[in-house]
Coordinates of C-alpha atoms and ligand atoms in Angstrom, one line a residue:
X30 CA 120.4 218.5 39.4
X31 CA 123.2 220.9 40.0
X32 CA 124.7 221.4 43.4
X33 CA 124.5 224.6 45.2
X34 CA 126.5 225.3 48.3
X35 CA 125.2 227.5 49.3
X36 CA 122.6 227.1 52.6
X37 CA 120.0 229.6 53.3
X38 CA 117.3 229.6 55.8
X39 CA 113.9 229.1 54.2
X40 CA 111.2 231.2 54.5
X41 CA 108.7 231.6 57.7
X42 CA 105.4 230.5 55.1
X43 CA 107.9 227.1 53.8
X44 CA 108.8 226.4 57.0
X45 CA 105.0 226.6 58.6
X46 CA 104.3 224.1 55.3
X47 CA 106.6 221.7 56.6
X48 CA 106.0 222.1 59.8
X49 CA 101.8 221.5 58.9
X50 CA 102.3 218.4 56.9
X51 CA 103.5 216.4 60.2
X52 CA 100.9 218.2 62.9
X53 CA 98.0 218.6 60.1
X54 CA 97.6 215.7 58.4
X55 CA 94.0 215.9 57.5
X56 CA 90.3 217.7 58.6
X57 CA 90.6 215.8 61.8
X58 CA 94.1 216.9 62.7
X59 CA 93.0 220.4 62.2
X60 CA 89.7 220.0 64.0
X61 CA 91.8 218.0 67.0
X62 CA 94.4 221.0 67.2
X63 CA 91.5 223.5 67.6
X64 CA 89.2 221.5 69.9
X65 CA 92.7 221.3 71.8
X66 CA 93.5 224.8 72.4
X67 CA 89.1 226.0 73.1
X68 CA 90.1 222.7 76.3
X69 CA 93.2 224.7 77.3
X70 CA 91.0 227.7 77.3
X71 CA 88.8 226.9 79.6
X72 CA 85.9 226.1 77.9
X73 CA 82.7 224.4 79.2
X74 CA 81.2 224.7 75.6
X75 CA 82.8 223.8 71.9
X76 CA 80.8 223.7 68.8
X77 CA 82.4 222.2 66.1
X78 CA 81.0 222.7 62.2
X79 CA 82.7 221.6 59.4
X80 CA 81.1 220.8 55.7
X81 CA 82.8 218.3 52.7
X82 CA 83.8 216.3 55.1
X83 CA 86.2 219.8 56.4
X84 CA 88.0 219.9 53.4
X85 CA 85.7 223.5 52.5
X86 CA 84.9 224.3 55.9
X87 CA 85.4 223.4 59.4
X88 CA 84.8 226.0 62.5
X89 CA 85.1 225.4 66.2
X90 CA 83.6 227.9 68.3
X91 CA 84.1 227.7 72.3
X92 CA 83.1 230.0 75.4
X93 CA 86.8 229.4 76.7
X94 CA 89.4 232.5 78.2
X95 CA 89.3 234.2 74.6
X96 CA 92.5 235.7 73.2
X97 CA 93.4 239.6 74.4
X98 CA 94.3 242.0 70.8
X99 CA 98.1 241.2 71.8
X100 CA 97.6 237.4 72.1
X101 CA 95.7 237.4 68.5
X102 CA 98.5 238.7 66.2
X103 CA 100.9 236.3 68.4
X104 CA 99.2 233.0 68.2
X105 CA 99.8 232.6 64.0
X106 CA 103.4 233.0 64.6
X107 CA 105.9 230.0 64.6
X108 CA 106.4 228.2 67.9
X109 CA 104.3 230.8 70.1
X110 CA 102.3 229.2 72.8
X111 CA 101.2 230.7 76.1
X112 CA 101.5 227.3 77.5
X113 CA 105.0 226.5 78.4
X114 CA 104.6 229.5 81.6
X115 CA 108.2 228.2 82.8
X116 CA 109.6 226.8 79.7
X117 CA 109.6 223.2 81.8
X118 CA 109.7 220.5 79.0
X119 CA 109.4 218.4 81.7
X120 CA 105.9 219.3 83.6
X121 CA 102.9 219.9 80.8
X122 CA 99.7 219.9 82.3
X123 CA 98.1 221.5 78.9
X124 CA 97.1 219.7 75.5
X125 CA 99.0 222.2 73.6
X126 CA 102.7 223.8 74.2
X127 CA 104.5 223.7 70.9
X128 CA 103.0 226.2 69.4
X129 CA 102.6 224.7 65.7
X130 CA 99.1 225.0 65.0
X131 CA 98.1 228.0 64.2
X132 CA 100.7 228.6 62.6
X133 CA 100.6 225.2 60.5
X134 CA 97.3 225.5 59.4
X135 CA 97.5 229.1 58.7
X136 CA 100.1 228.6 56.2
X137 CA 97.9 225.7 54.4
X138 CA 94.2 227.1 54.7
X139 CA 92.5 230.8 54.7
X140 CA 91.9 231.1 58.1
X141 CA 90.4 234.0 60.5
X142 CA 90.6 233.8 63.8
X143 CA 87.4 235.9 66.4
X144 CA 88.1 236.5 69.4
X145 CA 87.4 238.4 72.9
X146 CA 88.8 237.8 76.5
X147 CA 87.5 238.7 79.4
X148 CA 89.6 241.7 80.3
X149 CA 88.6 243.5 77.0
X150 CA 86.0 245.0 78.6
X151 CA 84.5 247.4 74.4
X152 CA 84.9 244.6 71.9
X153 CA 86.3 241.8 69.9
X154 CA 89.4 241.5 67.5
X155 CA 89.5 239.1 64.3
X156 CA 92.5 238.1 62.1
X157 CA 92.7 236.9 58.8
X158 CA 95.5 234.3 57.7
X159 CA 95.3 233.3 54.5
X160 CA 98.1 230.5 52.8
X161 CA 100.7 232.5 56.0
X162 CA 99.7 235.7 54.4
X163 CA 98.3 237.5 57.3
X164 CA 96.8 241.2 57.8
X165 CA 95.8 243.4 60.0
X166 CA 93.7 242.9 63.0
X167 CA 90.0 244.6 62.9
X168 CA 87.9 244.8 65.5
X169 CA 84.4 242.4 65.5
X170 CA 81.7 242.3 67.8
X171 CA 81.9 238.5 69.8
X172 CA 81.2 236.7 73.3
X173 CA 84.0 235.7 74.9
X174 CA 85.5 233.2 73.5
X175 CA 86.9 232.2 70.1
X176 CA 85.7 231.2 66.7
X177 CA 87.8 229.8 64.8
X178 CA 87.3 229.0 60.7
X179 CA 89.4 227.2 59.1
X180 CA 88.0 227.5 54.7
X181 CA 89.6 225.4 51.7
X182 CA 91.7 223.7 54.2
X183 CA 95.2 222.7 51.5
X184 CA 94.5 225.2 48.9
X185 CA 97.8 225.9 49.2
X186 CA 99.5 222.6 49.5
X187 CA 97.7 220.6 45.8
X188 CA 99.8 217.7 46.7
X189 CA 98.5 216.9 50.1
X190 CA 94.7 218.2 48.7
X191 CA 95.1 215.1 47.1
X192 CA 95.2 212.2 49.2
X193 CA 92.2 213.7 51.0
X194 CA 89.7 210.9 51.2
X195 CA 85.9 210.9 50.8
X196 CA 84.2 213.4 52.4
X197 CA 82.5 209.9 55.0
X198 CA 85.6 209.0 55.5
X199 CA 87.3 212.2 56.6
X200 CA 84.0 213.3 58.9
X201 CA 84.5 209.6 60.3
X202 CA 88.0 210.3 61.6
X203 CA 87.0 213.7 63.1
X204 CA 84.0 211.4 64.4
X205 CA 86.5 209.7 66.6
X206 CA 89.2 212.1 67.5
X207 CA 86.1 214.8 69.3
X208 CA 84.9 211.8 71.0
X209 CA 87.7 210.6 72.6
X210 CA 88.5 214.1 73.8
X211 CA 84.8 214.3 74.3
X212 CA 85.5 211.0 76.7
X213 CA 88.1 213.1 78.7
X214 CA 86.2 216.1 79.1
X215 CA 83.0 215.0 80.2
X216 CA 81.9 218.4 81.7
X217 CA 82.4 220.3 78.3
X218 CA 79.4 220.1 76.3
X219 CA 80.2 219.5 72.8
X220 CA 78.7 219.8 69.3
X221 CA 79.2 218.6 66.2
X222 CA 77.4 219.2 62.8
X223 CA 78.1 217.8 59.3
X224 CA 76.8 221.0 57.6
X225 CA 73.2 221.3 58.4
X226 CA 73.0 218.3 60.3
X227 CA 73.7 217.4 63.8
X228 CA 75.7 214.5 64.5
X229 CA 76.2 214.3 68.2
X230 CA 75.9 216.8 70.8
X231 CA 76.8 215.8 74.0
X232 CA 76.0 218.0 77.7
X233 CA 78.0 218.8 79.7
X234 CA 78.0 216.7 82.8
X235 CA 78.5 217.3 86.4
X236 CA 80.7 214.6 88.0
X237 CA 78.1 211.8 89.1
X238 CA 77.2 211.6 85.5
X239 CA 80.2 210.7 83.8
X240 CA 79.3 207.4 82.8
X241 CA 76.9 209.2 80.5
X242 CA 79.2 210.3 78.5
X243 CA 80.5 207.2 78.1
X244 CA 77.3 205.4 77.4
X245 CA 76.5 208.4 74.3
X246 CA 79.5 207.5 72.6
X247 CA 80.3 203.7 73.6
X248 CA 76.5 202.9 74.3
X249 CA 74.8 201.4 76.9
X250 CA 75.9 197.9 76.5
X251 CA 79.3 198.8 77.2
X252 CA 78.6 200.4 80.2
X253 CA 76.4 197.4 81.7
X254 CA 78.7 194.8 79.9
X255 CA 81.8 195.9 82.0
X256 CA 83.5 196.1 85.0
X257 CA 85.0 199.0 87.2
X258 CA 89.1 199.1 86.7
X259 CA 90.8 200.8 89.6
X260 CA 94.3 200.2 91.3
X261 CA 97.1 202.6 91.6
X262 CA 100.4 201.7 92.2
X263 CA 103.9 203.8 93.1
X264 CA 101.9 207.7 92.4
X265 CA 100.6 206.0 89.5
X266 CA 96.4 205.1 88.9
X267 CA 94.7 203.5 86.2
X268 CA 91.0 203.5 86.4
X269 CA 87.8 203.5 83.6
X270 CA 86.0 200.3 82.8
X271 CA 86.3 197.5 80.4
X272 CA 84.3 195.4 79.2
X273 CA 83.9 192.0 80.6
X274 CA 85.2 189.3 77.7
X275 CA 81.9 188.2 76.1
X276 CA 81.5 192.3 75.0
X277 CA 84.0 191.7 72.2
X278 CA 84.6 194.0 68.5
X279 CA 86.5 193.0 66.0
X280 CA 89.3 195.6 66.1
X281 CA 90.1 197.6 68.5
X282 CA 88.5 201.2 67.7
X283 CA 86.3 201.0 71.2
X284 CA 89.5 201.3 73.2
X285 CA 89.7 204.6 74.7
X286 CA 92.8 204.8 76.0
X287 CA 94.1 207.9 77.9
X288 CA 97.2 209.1 79.7
X289 CA 97.0 212.8 82.0
X290 CA 94.2 212.8 79.9
X291 CA 95.2 213.4 77.0
X292 CA 93.7 210.7 74.5
X293 CA 96.4 208.2 72.8
X294 CA 97.3 205.2 71.0
X295 CA 100.4 203.6 71.9
X296 CA 101.1 200.0 71.6
X297 CA 102.8 199.7 74.8
X298 CA 99.2 200.1 76.6
X299 CA 97.6 198.4 73.8
X300 CA 99.7 195.1 74.1
X301 CA 99.1 195.3 78.3
X302 CA 95.3 195.7 77.1
X303 CA 95.7 192.6 75.1
X304 CA 98.7 190.3 77.6
X305 CA 95.4 190.5 79.7
X306 CA 92.9 189.4 77.9
X307 CA 95.1 187.0 76.2
X308 CA 93.2 184.0 77.9
X309 CA 89.7 185.3 77.8
X310 CA 89.6 186.2 74.2
X311 CA 90.7 184.7 70.8
X312 CA 93.6 187.3 69.1
X313 CA 91.2 188.5 66.7
X314 CA 89.2 190.1 69.0
X315 CA 89.2 193.0 71.2
X316 CA 87.7 194.4 74.6
X317 CA 85.9 197.4 75.0
X318 CA 87.5 199.8 77.0
X319 CA 87.8 203.3 78.7
X320 CA 90.9 203.6 80.9
X321 CA 92.6 206.4 82.2
X322 CA 96.4 206.3 83.1
X323 CA 97.7 209.3 85.5
X324 CA 100.9 209.8 86.7
X325 CA 103.4 212.2 86.9
X326 CA 104.1 214.5 84.1
X327 CA 107.6 214.2 84.6
X328 CA 107.9 210.3 84.2
X329 CA 106.3 210.8 80.7
X330 CA 107.3 212.5 77.7
X331 CA 104.5 213.1 75.3
X332 CA 106.8 215.2 73.0
X333 CA 107.4 212.2 71.2
X334 CA 105.1 213.1 68.2
X335 CA 103.7 216.5 66.5
X336 CA 100.5 214.4 66.7
X337 CA 101.6 214.2 70.1
X338 CA 98.8 210.6 69.8
X339 CA 102.1 208.3 71.1
X340 CA 103.9 208.7 74.4
X341 CA 107.1 207.7 76.1
X342 CA 107.5 206.1 79.5
X343 CA 110.7 206.8 81.9
X344 CA 109.7 203.2 83.8
X345 CA 107.0 201.5 80.8
X346 CA 107.8 198.0 82.4
X347 CA 105.4 199.6 85.7
X348 CA 103.4 201.3 83.5
X349 CA 102.3 197.9 81.5
X350 CA 102.6 195.8 85.0
X351 CA 99.6 198.2 86.4
X352 CA 97.3 197.8 83.8
X353 CA 97.6 194.4 83.0
X354 CA 97.5 193.6 87.0
X355 CA 94.1 196.3 87.5
X356 CA 92.0 194.9 84.3
X357 CA 93.5 191.1 85.4
X358 CA 91.6 191.9 88.7
X359 CA 88.9 193.9 87.9
X360 CA 88.3 190.8 85.3
X361 CA 88.8 188.3 88.0
X362 CA 86.4 189.7 90.3
X363 CA 83.4 189.1 87.6
X364 CA 84.6 185.5 88.1
X365 CA 86.2 184.8 84.5
X366 CA 89.0 182.9 85.4
X367 CA 91.1 180.4 83.2
X368 CA 91.0 177.3 83.1
X369 CA 92.5 175.1 85.2
X370 CA 96.6 173.8 84.9
X371 CA 95.9 170.1 85.2
X372 CA 93.1 170.3 82.2
X373 CA 96.2 172.4 80.2
X374 CA 98.8 169.6 80.7
X375 CA 96.1 167.3 79.5
X376 CA 95.3 169.3 76.4
X377 CA 99.6 169.9 75.7
X378 CA 98.6 166.1 74.8
X379 CA 96.3 166.4 72.0
X380 CA 97.4 166.7 68.9
X381 CA 96.1 169.9 66.8
X382 CA 96.3 170.1 63.0
X383 CA 98.6 172.7 61.3
X384 CA 96.9 172.6 58.2
X385 CA 93.7 170.9 57.3
X386 CA 93.1 168.1 54.8
X387 CA 94.2 167.7 51.1
X388 CA 92.0 169.5 48.1
X389 CA 88.7 167.0 48.2
X390 CA 89.4 165.2 45.1
X391 CA 91.6 163.1 46.9
X392 CA 88.6 162.3 49.3
X393 CA 87.8 158.2 48.4
X394 CA 86.0 157.0 51.3
X395 CA 82.5 155.8 50.3
X396 CA 79.7 156.2 52.9
X397 CA 77.3 153.5 53.8
X398 CA 73.9 153.6 52.7
X399 CA 72.8 154.1 56.0
X400 CA 74.0 157.9 55.6
X401 CA 71.4 160.2 53.5
X402 CA 74.2 159.8 50.3
X403 CA 73.0 163.1 48.2
X404 CA 73.5 165.4 51.3
X405 CA 77.2 163.9 51.3
X406 CA 78.7 165.4 48.4
X407 CA 81.7 162.7 47.5
X408 CA 82.5 165.0 44.8
X409 CA 84.8 168.5 44.5
X410 CA 81.8 170.3 45.3
X411 CA 81.4 172.5 47.9
X412 CA 78.8 170.9 50.4
X413 CA 75.4 172.2 50.8
X414 CA 76.2 173.7 54.6
X415 CA 72.4 174.8 54.6
X416 CA 70.7 171.2 54.1
X417 CA 72.3 170.5 57.9
X418 CA 70.0 173.0 59.8
X419 CA 67.1 170.3 58.1
X420 CA 68.2 168.0 59.9
X421 CA 66.2 169.0 63.5
X422 CA 66.6 166.8 66.3
X423 CA 62.9 165.4 66.3
X424 CA 63.4 164.2 62.9
X425 CA 65.3 161.7 64.2
X426 CA 64.5 157.8 64.2
X427 CA 66.0 156.5 67.1
X428 CA 67.2 153.4 64.5
X429 CA 68.9 156.5 62.6
X430 CA 70.6 157.1 65.4
X431 CA 72.0 153.7 66.2
X432 CA 72.9 153.4 62.3
X433 CA 75.1 156.4 62.8
X434 CA 77.4 154.8 65.3
X435 CA 77.3 151.7 63.7
X436 CA 79.2 153.4 60.9
X437 CA 82.7 151.7 60.4
X438 CA 85.5 154.8 61.6
X439 CA 88.4 153.5 59.7
X440 CA 86.1 154.8 56.1
X441 CA 86.1 159.0 57.6
X442 CA 89.3 160.9 59.0
X443 CA 87.4 162.0 61.4
X444 CA 85.1 159.2 62.3
X445 CA 82.2 158.4 63.6
X446 CA 80.3 161.6 65.8
X447 CA 79.2 159.8 69.0
X448 CA 78.1 162.9 71.4
X449 CA 78.3 166.6 71.6
X450 CA 79.3 167.7 75.0
X451 CA 78.4 171.6 76.6
X452 CA 76.5 172.0 73.5
X453 CA 79.8 172.6 71.4
X454 CA 81.9 170.1 70.8
X455 CA 81.6 167.4 68.9
X456 CA 83.3 163.5 70.6
X457 CA 83.4 161.7 67.4
X458 CA 86.4 158.2 67.4
X459 CA 88.6 157.2 64.7
X460 CA 89.9 153.4 64.6
X461 CA 93.4 155.4 66.1
X462 CA 92.3 158.4 67.6
X463 CA 89.0 160.1 70.0
X464 CA 88.8 163.2 68.2
X465 CA 87.1 166.5 69.8
X466 CA 85.7 169.1 66.7
X467 CA 85.0 172.9 68.0
X468 CA 81.9 172.7 66.1
X469 CA 81.4 176.7 65.5
X470 CA 85.3 177.2 64.5
X471 CA 84.3 174.2 61.9
X472 CA 81.5 175.5 60.5
X473 CA 83.1 178.7 60.3
X474 CA 85.7 177.4 58.1
X475 CA 83.0 175.6 55.4
X476 CA 80.5 178.4 55.7
X477 CA 83.9 180.2 54.7
X478 CA 84.5 178.4 51.6
X479 CA 81.3 178.4 50.4
X480 CA 81.6 182.0 50.0
X481 CA 84.7 182.4 48.7
X482 CA 83.2 180.0 46.1
X483 CA 80.0 181.5 45.8
X484 CA 81.4 185.5 45.7
X485 CA 83.4 184.3 43.1
X486 CA 80.5 182.8 41.0
X487 CA 77.7 185.4 41.0
X488 CA 77.4 186.8 44.1
X489 CA 76.9 185.6 47.3
X490 CA 73.0 184.9 47.5
X491 CA 70.8 186.4 49.6
X492 CA 67.4 185.7 51.4
X493 CA 65.2 188.0 52.3
X494 CA 64.1 188.6 55.6
X495 CA 60.7 188.1 56.9
X496 CA 60.7 191.1 58.6
X497 CA 63.4 193.9 57.6
X498 CA 64.7 194.8 60.7
X499 CA 65.8 198.4 61.8
X500 CA 68.7 198.5 63.6
X501 CA 70.9 201.6 65.4
X502 CA 74.2 201.6 64.5
X503 CA 76.8 204.6 66.5
X504 CA 77.6 207.6 64.2
X505 CA 81.5 205.5 62.8
X506 CA 79.7 202.6 62.4
X507 CA 76.7 203.7 60.2
X508 CA 79.6 205.9 58.4
X509 CA 81.2 202.5 57.4
X510 CA 78.2 200.8 56.4
X511 CA 76.2 203.3 54.6
X512 CA 79.7 204.3 52.5
X513 CA 79.6 200.6 51.1
X514 CA 75.9 200.0 50.5
X515 CA 76.6 199.2 47.4
X516 CA 78.7 197.0 46.9
X517 CA 77.6 195.0 50.1
X518 CA 75.0 193.9 48.0
X519 CA 77.6 191.0 46.3
X520 CA 77.6 190.1 49.7
X521 CA 74.2 188.8 50.2
X522 CA 73.3 192.1 52.0
X523 CA 70.5 193.9 51.1
X524 CA 70.9 197.7 52.8
X525 CA 69.3 200.9 52.9
X526 CA 69.7 204.1 55.6
X527 CA 67.0 204.5 57.5
X528 CA 68.4 208.5 58.6
X529 CA 69.8 209.1 62.0
X530 CA 72.1 206.8 62.3
X531 CA 69.4 204.1 61.8
X532 CA 69.6 201.4 58.3
X533 CA 67.0 199.0 57.4
X534 CA 68.3 195.5 56.6
X535 CA 65.9 193.7 54.1
X536 CA 68.5 190.7 53.1
X537 CA 71.5 188.9 54.3
X538 CA 73.1 185.7 53.2
X539 CA 71.7 183.2 53.0
X540 CA 73.8 181.1 54.7
X541 CA 73.5 182.6 57.8
X542 CA 70.0 181.9 58.8
X543 CA 69.3 182.6 62.4
X544 CA 71.9 185.1 62.5
X545 CA 71.6 188.5 64.9
X546 CA 71.2 190.9 61.9
X547 CA 72.4 193.5 64.2
X548 CA 75.7 192.2 65.5
X549 CA 76.8 190.9 62.4
X550 CA 76.1 194.7 61.2
X551 CA 78.1 195.7 63.7
X552 CA 80.9 193.8 63.4
X553 CA 81.1 194.4 59.7
X554 CA 81.1 198.3 60.4
X555 CA 83.9 197.8 62.6
X556 CA 86.3 195.8 59.9
X557 CA 85.5 198.3 57.4
X558 CA 86.6 201.2 59.8
X559 CA 89.4 198.9 60.0
X560 CA 90.5 198.4 57.0
X561 CA 89.9 202.1 56.6
X562 CA 87.3 202.8 55.0
X563 CA 88.4 203.5 51.6
X564 CA 89.5 200.5 50.1
X565 CA 86.8 198.5 47.6
X566 CA 85.3 195.1 49.7
X567 CA 86.0 193.1 47.0
X568 CA 90.0 194.1 48.5
X569 CA 89.6 193.3 51.5
X570 CA 87.7 189.6 50.4
X571 CA 89.3 187.4 53.3
X572 CA 88.5 189.9 56.4
X573 CA 84.7 190.8 55.0
X574 CA 84.0 187.0 54.3
X575 CA 85.5 185.9 57.6
X576 CA 83.6 188.9 60.0
X577 CA 79.9 187.6 58.3
X578 CA 81.5 183.6 58.1
X579 CA 81.7 184.4 61.9
X580 CA 78.2 184.7 62.3
X581 CA 77.6 181.7 61.0
X582 CA 74.4 179.6 62.4
X583 CA 75.7 176.7 64.0
X584 CA 77.1 178.8 66.9
X585 CA 78.7 177.3 70.0
X586 CA 75.7 176.5 72.0
X587 CA 73.6 174.5 69.8
X588 CA 72.0 171.4 70.3
X589 CA 73.0 169.3 66.9
X590 CA 71.9 166.0 66.4
X591 CA 74.1 163.1 65.4
X592 CA 73.2 163.3 61.6
X593 CA 73.8 167.0 62.1
X594 CA 77.7 166.1 63.3
X595 CA 77.9 163.6 60.9
X596 CA 76.8 165.9 58.2
X597 CA 79.5 168.5 59.4
X598 CA 82.5 165.4 59.9
X599 CA 81.8 165.0 56.6
X600 CA 81.7 168.2 54.8
X601 CA 85.1 169.3 56.3
X602 CA 86.8 166.0 55.2
X603 CA 85.3 167.7 51.6
X604 CA 86.5 171.1 52.5
X605 CA 90.1 172.1 51.8
X606 CA 92.1 173.9 55.1
X607 CA 89.1 173.0 57.2
X608 CA 91.9 171.7 60.5
X609 CA 92.0 175.9 61.6
X610 CA 89.1 177.7 61.1
X611 CA 89.7 181.5 59.5
X612 CA 91.3 182.7 62.9
X613 CA 93.6 179.7 62.7
X614 CA 92.7 178.4 65.6
X615 CA 92.7 174.6 65.1
X616 CA 88.3 173.7 64.7
X617 CA 89.0 169.9 66.5
X618 CA 92.0 168.4 68.4
X619 CA 93.4 164.6 67.8
X620 CA 94.3 162.6 70.6
X621 CA 95.8 158.8 69.8
X622 CA 94.9 156.2 71.9
X623 CA 99.1 155.6 73.0
X624 CA 98.3 159.2 74.0
X625 CA 95.3 158.2 75.8
X626 CA 96.8 155.4 77.5
X627 CA 99.9 157.9 78.8
X628 CA 96.9 159.8 79.9
X629 CA 96.0 156.7 82.2
X630 CA 99.3 155.2 82.7
X631 CA 98.9 152.4 80.6
X632 CA 102.6 153.3 79.0
Ligands
ADP246 P1 99.8 225.5 71.6 O1 98.4 225.1 71.6 O2 101.0 224.6 71.0 O3 100.1 226.8 72.5 P2 98.8 226.9 69.0 O4 99.4 227.2 67.1 O5 98.1 225.5 68.9 O6 99.7 226.6 70.0 O7 98.0 228.2 69.8 C1 99.2 229.2 70.2 C2 98.4 229.6 71.1 O8 97.4 230.9 70.9 C3 98.1 229.5 72.2 O9 98.7 229.1 72.7 C4 96.7 230.4 73.3 O10 97.1 231.4 74.0 C5 96.3 231.1 71.9 N1 94.6 230.3 71.4 C6 94.5 229.4 70.9 N2 93.4 228.8 70.6 C7 92.8 229.5 71.6 C8 91.3 229.6 71.9 N3 90.3 228.8 71.3 N4 91.4 230.5 73.0 C9 92.2 231.0 73.6 N5 94.0 230.9 73.3 C10 93.8 230.3 72.1
MG247 MG1 97.0 223.7 70.6

């Protein structure tokens, strides 16, 4: 390349295209910018229509202030805004302020703006701009308000066009953005159409009914299983609702966080939520929440990123502290206290394995005759876990139980099971130690390994549900699932679209009998959504399988017979890495005899 020392100013259209690269990443970003403008214009009704995920058409129509002819001509100019009247960047009360959105959109698409303000008595005006070329405004008849139509997005920047995902994926991004804006402005009526199909319609609400917007977006379950958060400190406040720890998700998409009513995705705030729940939820589960942080505009910088999703606080420690404290106090009031100090110091002396056992072939122990030999494969094959549930409690004769407990513990690495406590933990004895197994975590690992083997072999085997189950999903969940129906078959899930955000589940993985199908499907939808909806499921094997394995049949809280317990222990010994579940938590802890003696002051 020849080095050309002459510096020139870029033409404005090029500058706008460069800005578009930052502000307009995808159709959802266009929708966000246009709807934010409509909100700033004081609208009480905002309708959005898109086609092909927004690639060919996006229309945003509002009943807000509208624009005068003079403003219409200016609004597509770069850095033209009506929102910084006194030029004070540190006191921003509107969603927009950079004056970049309309010129950026106009530089990369065919944009038509039709508008009429209250003041203009006679007529409205229309202005078109395509690929940055502006045409003269013409009079049109138009109600008070503004209608913005964006056709052929990115036609002027083909490189960006190539990065668009499928229409369904782009739609789901738009739904997410819109839901966040709709959550923060419940008094505004919002609707979204995908072509002719109504994706959602949220009526405008009065203050007393604001919870209905939360219900419409995140569901009744959430509102019913959550607690109210409310706190104030030094000119700052936090309010909203947050889910009880028992209602949780496999990712953070259902966390709606707002700073001064602006939806944000902010690491500091997410970290505070995580910290507040850390004793109550495992690291891979996320609460659902809707939280509004209000803080004086001078205390927060929202001009960190062109899309304004990130914010910076002047005193971030204060914000974090208040958020954690308010969430914790809300949760404590719901009687979800964490374990006491005494218990945790005793647990500290329990040893948990870092990894599991060597590969199954290393196991040499032979079971004694009182065990049903066929159920405890000694070869390096994956044990048939489904057999576990065939050992139902009533089938066990009293002698069998005695025989089971008379086993010689030294034969087995995990010893002999003696009891189950809290329907969750198996207590086993080896010659040298006491072992406590988390039955759900352990079984999760076994099922996961079995899934992997099945998938590598012929695909996960499925079994038909006696009654196919209809499940109502949210728009997002529905998109994620229906996008992958073909692929889900390989994972043993036979699902059909049932219209109107509902699906019909016909078959589920055979290993997952007695599973709660609805929660399995929802968790999968969230996992798929988190993975970005784009990669094939096979490329995310581990995530998908472990989400499924987590729904295995031996949930915590299920009573097991001694035979079932021992079968589980033997299978753990056969399974690689069975010392930890798929989420890195231990499946069992071991207390050595000398450690027990220490606990009782014998040493
Ligand atoms: P910003 O929102 O940062 O000011 P935009 O490029 O998004 O920049 O919009 C430029 C200006 O156009 C706005 O400041 C506003 O005055 C006007 N405008 C845009 N959309 C609307 C609308 N829907 N209703 C009324 N005025 C609008
Ligand atoms: Mg704007």
